[in-house]
Structures are given as C-alpha cells and as structure tokens.
PDB file of C-alpha atoms in Angstrom:
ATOM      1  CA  UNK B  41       4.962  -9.500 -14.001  1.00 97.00           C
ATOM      2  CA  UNK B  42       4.816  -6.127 -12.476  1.00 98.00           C
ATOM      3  CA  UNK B  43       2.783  -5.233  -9.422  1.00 98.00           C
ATOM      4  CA  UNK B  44       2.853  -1.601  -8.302  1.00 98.00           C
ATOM      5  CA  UNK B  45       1.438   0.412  -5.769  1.00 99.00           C
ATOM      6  CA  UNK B  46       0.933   3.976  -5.142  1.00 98.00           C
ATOM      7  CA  UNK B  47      -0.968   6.125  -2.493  1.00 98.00           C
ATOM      8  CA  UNK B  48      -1.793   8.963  -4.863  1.00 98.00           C
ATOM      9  CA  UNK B  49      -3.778  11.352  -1.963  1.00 98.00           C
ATOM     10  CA  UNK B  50      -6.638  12.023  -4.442  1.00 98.00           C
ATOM     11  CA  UNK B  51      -7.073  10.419  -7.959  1.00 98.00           C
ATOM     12  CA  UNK B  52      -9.007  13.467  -9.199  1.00 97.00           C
ATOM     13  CA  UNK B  53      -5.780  16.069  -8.116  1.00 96.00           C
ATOM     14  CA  UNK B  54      -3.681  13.492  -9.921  1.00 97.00           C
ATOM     15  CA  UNK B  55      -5.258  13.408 -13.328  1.00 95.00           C
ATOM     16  CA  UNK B  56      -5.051  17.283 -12.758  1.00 94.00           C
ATOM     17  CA  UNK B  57      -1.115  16.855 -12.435  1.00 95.00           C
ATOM     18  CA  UNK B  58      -0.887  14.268 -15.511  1.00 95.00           C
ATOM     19  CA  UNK B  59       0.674  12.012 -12.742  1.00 96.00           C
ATOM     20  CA  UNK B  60      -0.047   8.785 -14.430  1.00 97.00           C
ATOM     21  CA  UNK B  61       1.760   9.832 -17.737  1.00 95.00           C
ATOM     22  CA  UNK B  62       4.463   7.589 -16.682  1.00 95.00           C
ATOM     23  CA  UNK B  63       2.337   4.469 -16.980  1.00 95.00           C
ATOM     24  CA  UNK B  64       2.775   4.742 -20.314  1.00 92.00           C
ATOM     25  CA  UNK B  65       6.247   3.298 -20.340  1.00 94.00           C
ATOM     26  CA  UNK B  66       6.422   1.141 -17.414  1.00 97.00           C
ATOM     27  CA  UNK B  67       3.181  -0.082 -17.545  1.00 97.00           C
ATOM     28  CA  UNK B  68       2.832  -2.392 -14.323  1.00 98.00           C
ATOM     29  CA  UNK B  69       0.553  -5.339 -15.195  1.00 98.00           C
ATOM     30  CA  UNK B  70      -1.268  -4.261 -11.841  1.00 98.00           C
ATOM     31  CA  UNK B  71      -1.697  -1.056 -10.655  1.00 98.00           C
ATOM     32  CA  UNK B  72      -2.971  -0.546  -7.017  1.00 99.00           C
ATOM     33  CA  UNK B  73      -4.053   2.971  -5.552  1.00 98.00           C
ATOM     34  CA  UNK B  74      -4.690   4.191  -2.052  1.00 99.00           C
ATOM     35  CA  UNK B  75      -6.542   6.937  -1.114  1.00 98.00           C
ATOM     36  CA  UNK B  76      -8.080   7.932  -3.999  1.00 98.00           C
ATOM     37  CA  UNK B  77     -10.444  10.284  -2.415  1.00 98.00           C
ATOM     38  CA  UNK B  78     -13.186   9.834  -4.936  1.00 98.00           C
ATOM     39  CA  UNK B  79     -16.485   7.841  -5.504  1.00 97.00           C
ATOM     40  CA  UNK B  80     -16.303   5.620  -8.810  1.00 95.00           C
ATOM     41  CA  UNK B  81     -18.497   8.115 -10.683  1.00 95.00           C
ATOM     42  CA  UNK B  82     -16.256  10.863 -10.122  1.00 96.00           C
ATOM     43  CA  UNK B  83     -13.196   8.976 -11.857  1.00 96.00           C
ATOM     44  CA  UNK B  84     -12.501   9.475 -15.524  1.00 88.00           C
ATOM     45  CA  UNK B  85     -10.893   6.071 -16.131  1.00 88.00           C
ATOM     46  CA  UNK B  86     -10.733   6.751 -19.725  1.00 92.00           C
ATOM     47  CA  UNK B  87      -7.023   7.375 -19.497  1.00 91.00           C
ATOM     48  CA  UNK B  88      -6.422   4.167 -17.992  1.00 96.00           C
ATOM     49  CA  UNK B  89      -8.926   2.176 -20.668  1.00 96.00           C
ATOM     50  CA  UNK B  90      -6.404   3.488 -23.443  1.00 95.00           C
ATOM     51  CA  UNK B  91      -3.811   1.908 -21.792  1.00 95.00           C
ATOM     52  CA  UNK B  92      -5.287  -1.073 -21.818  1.00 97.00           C
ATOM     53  CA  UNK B  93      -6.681  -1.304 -18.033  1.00 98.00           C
ATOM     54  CA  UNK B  94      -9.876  -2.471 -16.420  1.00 97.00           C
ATOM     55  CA  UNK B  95     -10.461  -1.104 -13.014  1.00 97.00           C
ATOM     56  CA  UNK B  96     -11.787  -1.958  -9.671  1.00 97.00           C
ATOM     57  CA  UNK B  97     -12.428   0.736  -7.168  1.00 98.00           C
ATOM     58  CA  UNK B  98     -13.482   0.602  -3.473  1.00 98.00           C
ATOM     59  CA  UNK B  99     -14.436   4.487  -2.492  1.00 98.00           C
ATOM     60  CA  UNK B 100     -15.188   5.439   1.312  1.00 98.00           C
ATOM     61  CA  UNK B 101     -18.840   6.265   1.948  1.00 98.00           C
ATOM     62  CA  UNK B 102     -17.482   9.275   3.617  1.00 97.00           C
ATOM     63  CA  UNK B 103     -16.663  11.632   0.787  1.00 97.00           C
ATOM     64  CA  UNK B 104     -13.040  12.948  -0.302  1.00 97.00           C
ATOM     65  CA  UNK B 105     -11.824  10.150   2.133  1.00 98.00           C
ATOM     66  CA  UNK B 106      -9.519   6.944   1.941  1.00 98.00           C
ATOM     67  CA  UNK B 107     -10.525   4.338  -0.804  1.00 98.00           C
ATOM     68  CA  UNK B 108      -8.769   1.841  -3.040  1.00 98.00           C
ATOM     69  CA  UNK B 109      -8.971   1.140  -6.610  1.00 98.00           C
ATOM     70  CA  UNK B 110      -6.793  -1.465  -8.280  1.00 98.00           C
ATOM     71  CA  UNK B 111      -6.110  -1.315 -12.360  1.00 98.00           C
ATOM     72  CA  UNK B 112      -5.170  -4.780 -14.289  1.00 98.00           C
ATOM     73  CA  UNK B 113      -4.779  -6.076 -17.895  1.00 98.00           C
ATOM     74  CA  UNK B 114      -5.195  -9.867 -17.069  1.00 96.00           C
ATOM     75  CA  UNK B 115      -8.422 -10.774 -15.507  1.00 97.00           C
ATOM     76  CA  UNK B 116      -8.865 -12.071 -12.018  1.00 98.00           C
ATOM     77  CA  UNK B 117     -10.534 -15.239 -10.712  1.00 98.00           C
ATOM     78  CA  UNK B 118     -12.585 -13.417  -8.226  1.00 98.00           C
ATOM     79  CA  UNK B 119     -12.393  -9.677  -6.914  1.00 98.00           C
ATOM     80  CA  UNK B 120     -13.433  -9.062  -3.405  1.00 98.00           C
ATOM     81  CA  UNK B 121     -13.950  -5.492  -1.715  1.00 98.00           C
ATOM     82  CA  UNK B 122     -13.790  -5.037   1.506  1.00 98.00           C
ATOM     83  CA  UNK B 123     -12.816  -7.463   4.693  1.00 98.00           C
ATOM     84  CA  UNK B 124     -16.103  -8.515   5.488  1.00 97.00           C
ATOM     85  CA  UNK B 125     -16.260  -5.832   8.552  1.00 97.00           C
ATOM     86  CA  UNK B 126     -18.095  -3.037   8.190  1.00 97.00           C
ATOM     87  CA  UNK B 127     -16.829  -0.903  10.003  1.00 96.00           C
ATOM     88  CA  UNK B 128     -13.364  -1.144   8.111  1.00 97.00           C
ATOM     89  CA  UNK B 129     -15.346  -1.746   4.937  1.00 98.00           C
ATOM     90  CA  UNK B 130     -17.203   1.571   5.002  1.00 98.00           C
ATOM     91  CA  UNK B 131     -14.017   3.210   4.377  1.00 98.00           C
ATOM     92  CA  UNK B 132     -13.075   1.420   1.244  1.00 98.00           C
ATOM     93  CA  UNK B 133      -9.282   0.234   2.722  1.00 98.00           C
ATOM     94  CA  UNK B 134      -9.316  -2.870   0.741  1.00 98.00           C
ATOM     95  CA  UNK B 135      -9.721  -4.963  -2.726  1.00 98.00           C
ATOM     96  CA  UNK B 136      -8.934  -8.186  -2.655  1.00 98.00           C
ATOM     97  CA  UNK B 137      -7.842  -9.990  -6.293  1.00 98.00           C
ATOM     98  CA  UNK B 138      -7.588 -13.605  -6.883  1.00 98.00           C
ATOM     99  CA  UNK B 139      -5.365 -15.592  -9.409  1.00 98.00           C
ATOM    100  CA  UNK B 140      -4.100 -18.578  -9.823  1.00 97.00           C
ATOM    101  CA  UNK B 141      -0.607 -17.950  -8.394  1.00 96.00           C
ATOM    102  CA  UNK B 142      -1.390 -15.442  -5.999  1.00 98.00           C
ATOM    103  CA  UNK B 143      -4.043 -13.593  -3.777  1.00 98.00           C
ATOM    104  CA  UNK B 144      -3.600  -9.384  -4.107  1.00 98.00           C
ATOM    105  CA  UNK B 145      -4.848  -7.503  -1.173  1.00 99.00           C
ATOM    106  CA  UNK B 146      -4.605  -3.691  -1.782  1.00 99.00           C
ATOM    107  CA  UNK B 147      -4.883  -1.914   1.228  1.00 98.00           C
ATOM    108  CA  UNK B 148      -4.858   1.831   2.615  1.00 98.00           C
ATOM    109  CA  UNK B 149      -4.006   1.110   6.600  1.00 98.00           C
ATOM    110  CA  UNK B 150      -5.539   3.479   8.682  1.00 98.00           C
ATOM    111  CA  UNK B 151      -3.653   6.386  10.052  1.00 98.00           C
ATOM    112  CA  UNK B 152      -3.229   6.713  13.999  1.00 98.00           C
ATOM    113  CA  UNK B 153      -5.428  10.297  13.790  1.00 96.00           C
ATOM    114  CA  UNK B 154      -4.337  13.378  15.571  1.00 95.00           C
ATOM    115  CA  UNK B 155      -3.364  12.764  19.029  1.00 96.00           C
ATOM    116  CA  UNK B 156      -3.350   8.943  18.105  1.00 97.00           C
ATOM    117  CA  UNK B 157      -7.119   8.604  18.595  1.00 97.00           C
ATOM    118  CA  UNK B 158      -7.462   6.243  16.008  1.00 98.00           C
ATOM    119  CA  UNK B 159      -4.483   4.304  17.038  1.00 98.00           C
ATOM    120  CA  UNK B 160      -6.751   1.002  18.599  1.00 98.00           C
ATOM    121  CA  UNK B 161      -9.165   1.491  15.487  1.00 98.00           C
ATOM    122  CA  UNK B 162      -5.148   0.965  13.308  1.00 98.00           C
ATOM    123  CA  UNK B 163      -4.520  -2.169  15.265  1.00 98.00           C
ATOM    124  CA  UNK B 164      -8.095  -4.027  14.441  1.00 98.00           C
ATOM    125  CA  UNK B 165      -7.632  -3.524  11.308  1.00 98.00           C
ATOM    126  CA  UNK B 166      -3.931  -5.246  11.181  1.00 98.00           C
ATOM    127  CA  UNK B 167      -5.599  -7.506  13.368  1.00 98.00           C
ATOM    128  CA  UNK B 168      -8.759  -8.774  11.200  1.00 98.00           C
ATOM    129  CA  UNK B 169      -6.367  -8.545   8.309  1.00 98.00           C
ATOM    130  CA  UNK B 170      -3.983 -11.120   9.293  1.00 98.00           C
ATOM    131  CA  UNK B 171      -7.103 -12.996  10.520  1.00 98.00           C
ATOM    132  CA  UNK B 172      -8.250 -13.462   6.644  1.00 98.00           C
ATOM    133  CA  UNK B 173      -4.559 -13.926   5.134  1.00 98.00           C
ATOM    134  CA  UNK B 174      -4.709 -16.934   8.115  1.00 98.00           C
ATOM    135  CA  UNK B 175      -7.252 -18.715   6.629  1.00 98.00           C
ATOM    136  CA  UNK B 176      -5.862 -18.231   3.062  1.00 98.00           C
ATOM    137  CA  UNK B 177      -2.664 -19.011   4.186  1.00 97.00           C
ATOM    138  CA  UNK B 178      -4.175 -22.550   5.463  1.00 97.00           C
ATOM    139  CA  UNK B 179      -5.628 -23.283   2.017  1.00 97.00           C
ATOM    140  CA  UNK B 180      -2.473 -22.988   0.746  1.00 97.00           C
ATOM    141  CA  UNK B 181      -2.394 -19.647  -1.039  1.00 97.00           C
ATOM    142  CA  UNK B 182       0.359 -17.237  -1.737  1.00 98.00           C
ATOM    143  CA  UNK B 183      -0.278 -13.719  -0.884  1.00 98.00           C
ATOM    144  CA  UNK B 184       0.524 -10.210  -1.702  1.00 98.00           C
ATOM    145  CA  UNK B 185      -0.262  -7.366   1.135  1.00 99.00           C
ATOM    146  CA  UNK B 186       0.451  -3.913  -0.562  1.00 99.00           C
ATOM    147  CA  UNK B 187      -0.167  -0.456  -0.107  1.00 98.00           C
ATOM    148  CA  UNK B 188      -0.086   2.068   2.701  1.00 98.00           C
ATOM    149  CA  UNK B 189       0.910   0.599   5.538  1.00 98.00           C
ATOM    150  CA  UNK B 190       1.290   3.952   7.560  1.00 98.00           C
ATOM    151  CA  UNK B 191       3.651   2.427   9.634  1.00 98.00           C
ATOM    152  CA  UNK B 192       7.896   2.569   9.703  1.00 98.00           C
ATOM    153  CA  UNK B 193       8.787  -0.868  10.786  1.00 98.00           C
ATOM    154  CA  UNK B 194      12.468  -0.222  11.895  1.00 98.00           C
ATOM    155  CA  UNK B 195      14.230   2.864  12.483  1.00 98.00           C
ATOM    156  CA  UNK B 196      16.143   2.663   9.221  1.00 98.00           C
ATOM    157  CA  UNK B 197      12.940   3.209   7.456  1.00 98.00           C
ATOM    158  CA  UNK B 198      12.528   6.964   8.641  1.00 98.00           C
ATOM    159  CA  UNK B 199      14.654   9.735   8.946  1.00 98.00           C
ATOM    160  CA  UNK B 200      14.029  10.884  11.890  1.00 98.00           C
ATOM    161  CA  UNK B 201      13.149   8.015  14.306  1.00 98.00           C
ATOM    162  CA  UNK B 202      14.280   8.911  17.670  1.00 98.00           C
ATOM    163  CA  UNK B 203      11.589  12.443  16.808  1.00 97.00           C
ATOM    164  CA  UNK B 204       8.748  10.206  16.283  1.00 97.00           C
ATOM    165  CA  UNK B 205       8.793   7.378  18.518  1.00 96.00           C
ATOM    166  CA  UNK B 206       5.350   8.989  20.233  1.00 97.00           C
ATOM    167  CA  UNK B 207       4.018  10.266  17.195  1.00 97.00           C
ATOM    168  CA  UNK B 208       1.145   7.202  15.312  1.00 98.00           C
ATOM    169  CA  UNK B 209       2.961   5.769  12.359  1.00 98.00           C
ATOM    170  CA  UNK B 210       6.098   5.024  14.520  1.00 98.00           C
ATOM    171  CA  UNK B 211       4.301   3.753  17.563  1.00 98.00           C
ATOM    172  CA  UNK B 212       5.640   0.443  19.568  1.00 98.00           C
ATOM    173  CA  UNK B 213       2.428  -1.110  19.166  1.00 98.00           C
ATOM    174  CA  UNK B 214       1.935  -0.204  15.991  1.00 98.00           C
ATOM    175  CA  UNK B 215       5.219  -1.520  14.479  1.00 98.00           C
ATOM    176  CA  UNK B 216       4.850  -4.543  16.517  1.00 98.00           C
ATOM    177  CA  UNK B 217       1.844  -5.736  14.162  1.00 98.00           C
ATOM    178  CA  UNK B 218       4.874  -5.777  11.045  1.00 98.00           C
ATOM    179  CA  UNK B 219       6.578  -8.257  13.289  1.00 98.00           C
ATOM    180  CA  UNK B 220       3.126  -9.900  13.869  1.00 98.00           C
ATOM    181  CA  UNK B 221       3.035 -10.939  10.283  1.00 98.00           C
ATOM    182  CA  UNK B 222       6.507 -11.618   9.849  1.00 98.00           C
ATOM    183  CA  UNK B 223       6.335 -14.320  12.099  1.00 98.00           C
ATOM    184  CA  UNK B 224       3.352 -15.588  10.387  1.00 98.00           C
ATOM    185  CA  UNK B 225       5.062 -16.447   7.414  1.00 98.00           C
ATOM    186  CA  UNK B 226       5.328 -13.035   5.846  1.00 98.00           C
ATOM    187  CA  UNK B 227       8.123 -11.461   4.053  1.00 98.00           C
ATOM    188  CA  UNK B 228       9.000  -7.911   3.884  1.00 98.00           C
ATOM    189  CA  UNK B 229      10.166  -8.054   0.599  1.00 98.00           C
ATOM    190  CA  UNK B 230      12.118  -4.710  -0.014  1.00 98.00           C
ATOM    191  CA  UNK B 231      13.741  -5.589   3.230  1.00 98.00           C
ATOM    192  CA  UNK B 232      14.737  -8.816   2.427  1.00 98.00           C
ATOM    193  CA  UNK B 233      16.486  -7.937  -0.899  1.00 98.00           C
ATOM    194  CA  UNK B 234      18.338  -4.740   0.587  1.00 98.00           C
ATOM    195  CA  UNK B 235      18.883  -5.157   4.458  1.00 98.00           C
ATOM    196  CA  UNK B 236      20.666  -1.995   5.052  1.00 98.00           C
ATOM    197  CA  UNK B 237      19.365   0.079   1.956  1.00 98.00           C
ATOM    198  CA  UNK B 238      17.891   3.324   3.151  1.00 98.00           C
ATOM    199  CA  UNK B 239      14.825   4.045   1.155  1.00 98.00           C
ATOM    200  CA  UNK B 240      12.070   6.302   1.336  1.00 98.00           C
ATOM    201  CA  UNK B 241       8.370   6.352   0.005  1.00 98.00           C
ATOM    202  CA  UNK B 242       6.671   9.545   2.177  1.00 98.00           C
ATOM    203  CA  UNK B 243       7.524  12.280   2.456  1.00 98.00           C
ATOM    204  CA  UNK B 244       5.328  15.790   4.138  1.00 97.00           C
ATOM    205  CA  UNK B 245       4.997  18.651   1.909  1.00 96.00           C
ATOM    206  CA  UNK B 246       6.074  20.684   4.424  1.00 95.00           C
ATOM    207  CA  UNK B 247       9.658  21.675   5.304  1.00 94.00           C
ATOM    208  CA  UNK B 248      11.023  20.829   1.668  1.00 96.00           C
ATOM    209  CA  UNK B 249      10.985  17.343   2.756  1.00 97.00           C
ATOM    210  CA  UNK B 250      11.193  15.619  -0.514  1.00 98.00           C
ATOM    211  CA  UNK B 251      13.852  17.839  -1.838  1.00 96.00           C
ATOM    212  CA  UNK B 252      15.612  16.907   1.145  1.00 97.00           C
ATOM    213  CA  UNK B 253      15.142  13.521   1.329  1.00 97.00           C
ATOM    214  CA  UNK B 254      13.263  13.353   4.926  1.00 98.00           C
ATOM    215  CA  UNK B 255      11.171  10.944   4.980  1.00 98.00           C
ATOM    216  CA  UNK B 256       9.346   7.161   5.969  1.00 98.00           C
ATOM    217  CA  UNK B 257       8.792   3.965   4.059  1.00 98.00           C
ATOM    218  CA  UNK B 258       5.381   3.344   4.575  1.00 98.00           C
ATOM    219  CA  UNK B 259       4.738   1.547   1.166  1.00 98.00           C
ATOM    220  CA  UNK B 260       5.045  -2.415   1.306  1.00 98.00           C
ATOM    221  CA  UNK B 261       5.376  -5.877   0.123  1.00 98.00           C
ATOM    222  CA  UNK B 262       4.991  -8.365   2.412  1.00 98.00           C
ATOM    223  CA  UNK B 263       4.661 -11.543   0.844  1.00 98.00           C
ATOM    224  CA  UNK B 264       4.525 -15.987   1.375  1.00 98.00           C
ATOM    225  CA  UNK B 265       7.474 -17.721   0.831  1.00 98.00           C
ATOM    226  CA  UNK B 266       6.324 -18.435  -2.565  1.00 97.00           C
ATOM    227  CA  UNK B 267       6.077 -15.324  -3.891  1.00 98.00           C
ATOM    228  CA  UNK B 268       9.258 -13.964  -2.739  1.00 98.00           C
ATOM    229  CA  UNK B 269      10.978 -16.986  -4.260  1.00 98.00           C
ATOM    230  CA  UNK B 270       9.698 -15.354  -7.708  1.00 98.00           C
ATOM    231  CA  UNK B 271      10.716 -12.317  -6.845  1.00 98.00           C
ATOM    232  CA  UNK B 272      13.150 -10.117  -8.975  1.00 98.00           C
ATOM    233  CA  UNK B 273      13.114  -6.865  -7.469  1.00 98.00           C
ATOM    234  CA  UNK B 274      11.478  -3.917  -5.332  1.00 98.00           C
ATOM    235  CA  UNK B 275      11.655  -0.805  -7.732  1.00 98.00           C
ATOM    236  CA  UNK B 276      10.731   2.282  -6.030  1.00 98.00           C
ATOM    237  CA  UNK B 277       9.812   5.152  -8.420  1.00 98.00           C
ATOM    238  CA  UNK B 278      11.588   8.055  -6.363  1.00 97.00           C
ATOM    239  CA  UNK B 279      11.343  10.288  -9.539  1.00 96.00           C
ATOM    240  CA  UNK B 280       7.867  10.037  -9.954  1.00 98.00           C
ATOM    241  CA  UNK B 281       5.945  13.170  -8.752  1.00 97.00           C
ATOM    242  CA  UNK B 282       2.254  13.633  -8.428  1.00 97.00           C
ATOM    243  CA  UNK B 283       1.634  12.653  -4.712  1.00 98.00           C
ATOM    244  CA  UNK B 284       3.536  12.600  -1.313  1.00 98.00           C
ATOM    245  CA  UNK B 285       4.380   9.381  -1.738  1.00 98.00           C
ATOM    246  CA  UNK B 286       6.116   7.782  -4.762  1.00 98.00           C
ATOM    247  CA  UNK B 287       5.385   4.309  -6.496  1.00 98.00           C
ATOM    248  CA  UNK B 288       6.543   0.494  -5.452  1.00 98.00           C
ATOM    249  CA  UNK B 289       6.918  -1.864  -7.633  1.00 98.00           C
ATOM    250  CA  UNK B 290       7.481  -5.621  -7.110  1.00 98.00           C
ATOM    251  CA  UNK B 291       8.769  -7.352 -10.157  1.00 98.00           C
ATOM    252  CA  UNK B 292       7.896 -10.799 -10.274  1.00 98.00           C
ATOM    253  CA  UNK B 293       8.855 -14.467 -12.545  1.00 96.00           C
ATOM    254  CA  UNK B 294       5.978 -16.438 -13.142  1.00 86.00           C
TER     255      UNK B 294
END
C-alpha cells in the first residue's frame, strides 16, 4: 500500500500546471492534499475519477484558504472531517479515514502567521490533535498523522536553522509539540528509517530556493508502533514540480 501526501498550495493552479500527471504511474492507493484553496464545487475531480479515485474534500469557509481533500481507491469504514472544534474545523485542516488496519488523519497544521500571531492558535491545534489520537490510541488503533506539519523538528531538517530559530515554523515551542507526540507513542517515520539523511520537502519560491536545494521538511509521517513495523519506505518525490512543496510517500505491507 501506498499513502502519499502533498501540500499542493491551490488544487485549481495545479490542474492548470498538469501537476498530477504523475499519478498516473505511481498511483498511491491514497492520496492526501493540503491546502487546496478551493470549495468542493470549484474542483474538477474528473481527472482523478479516470484514475480510478473517489474523493473527500474538507474546504475552509474562508475562501482561497487552507483545506484538505483526501483521494482513495479502497473504501473507508468511516470518513470524518474536521476535529470536532470549530474553530479549527472552519478552516478545513483535517479528514479523518478509518480502516481496518489503520486510522488516516490528513492534516494542514496551521502556520505561525506573520510576526507569529498565530503561533498559540498552532499549538491548540497540536494540542486537541493529540487529544483525539489519545483516545484512539486507547482503543487500540494504529494511526497515520500526515501532511503539513509547518514545523522543522530538528535542525537537520532545514537548511538554515541557526537563521530561523525566531522565525514560526522553527519555534522552541513549536517543535517541542513533535517531541510531544513522540513520546506518546509516535514515530517519525522518515526519521526513523534515515537518521542522518538530509531531506527536504519546502522550499520558498523566492531566492531560487529549490534549484538550490534550501529548504525545510515540513511534510510527515508520524505513526504507532504498528504501522511502522509495516513500513517499507518514506519516498519523497523531489522531482515532482507543481507546488512548493514536493510529495511523501509512505510505502506500507499489509
């Protein structure tokens, strides 16, 4: 099985850049999408129906802002939008699949804001998060967290650290809340498989950043014991144009 991830900043400008014409080889059995920027009736899913997808999507009330939308070929248990707050739900951040090995959150983490405004509004969210996975986690379920975390954990996962250490996405307290769920039982999956690989997933447009290689790894796995026990590998799609970030993908044995 084949989970990926991608924060494609604006589903409609993708389409426009035929960014999802690699789907058509690699063809993850579950696609999840941050920031999709779009309400559901302004998304020509047709593409993705050819392929052989059905499709959930989450859009902000706000308009042109955040959202999620996951794509999958085998049918869920249950899907679930939202994390039952409405102030983090009005933004669309999260959809929540269910199936018999595993529970799939897909979520788009808030960004800090300019001047780190938004920085306390960031940590509730981790907070209510892990709060939910708890309870799942008691039940016995395995679970996925993907997507956008908008945080660097360590300093090997940006290129510039000692630069940013005041600047949201590289905030003490906001890395802090990886380490929260780490010692919850959580698995950083990428990490665990490469300790000292130094990978990317962001990168600004600005500055030829990409084409230079300067950049953070924002985009996750972090995963029960369980799942990482059926874990293959973390692929990440570096090649793959069409946003500022690139694709994740966890490959999985079940």
């Amino acid at each position: 099985m084949k989970i990926t991830t991608w924060n494609i900043n604006g589903i409609r400008a993708a389409f426009g850049k035929n960014a999802f014409d690699w789907l058509n080889d690699f063809k993850p059995d579950i696609l999840c999408l941050q920031e999709i920027k779009a309400k559901e009736d302004q998304i020509d899913g047709e593409l993705f129906t050819q392929m052989g997808y059905q499709s959930i999507w989450n859009p902000a009330e706000r308009p042109g802002y955040s959202g999620t939308g996951t794509l999958y070929t085998a049918e869920p248990l249950e899907i679930q939008k939202g994390l039952g707050v409405e102030r983090f739900d009005n933004e669309g951040r999260t959809t929540h699949l269910s199936y018999p090995d595993f529970e799939l959150f897909n979520i788009y983490f808030p960004n800090g804001g300019e001047e780190n405004l938004r920085v306390p509004f960031k940590l509730d969210f981790y907070e209510q998060l892990l709060i939910n996975c708890e309870q799942l986690m008691a039940e016995g379920k395995g679970i996925i967290i993907t997507g956008d975390f908008n945080t660097a954990h360590k300093e090997i996962d940006l290129k510039n650290p000692k630069a940013n250490e005041k600047n949201t996405g590289f905030l003490p307290e906001e890395r802090v809340w990886i380490d929260h769920y780490l010692n919850k039982g959580f698995y950083d999956i990428f990490r665990v498989l490469n300790p000292d690989k130094v990978v990317y997933t962001w990168w600004t447009y600005r500055f030829n950043a990409r084409k230079n290689n300067v950049g953070w790894r924002l985009d996750y796995f972090l995963a029960t014991k369980g799942i990482l026990d059926k874990t293959k590998d973390v692929i990440t799609h570096m090649d793959v144009m069409g946003s500022d970030h690139c694709p994740v993908t966890l490959v999985l044995d079940f």
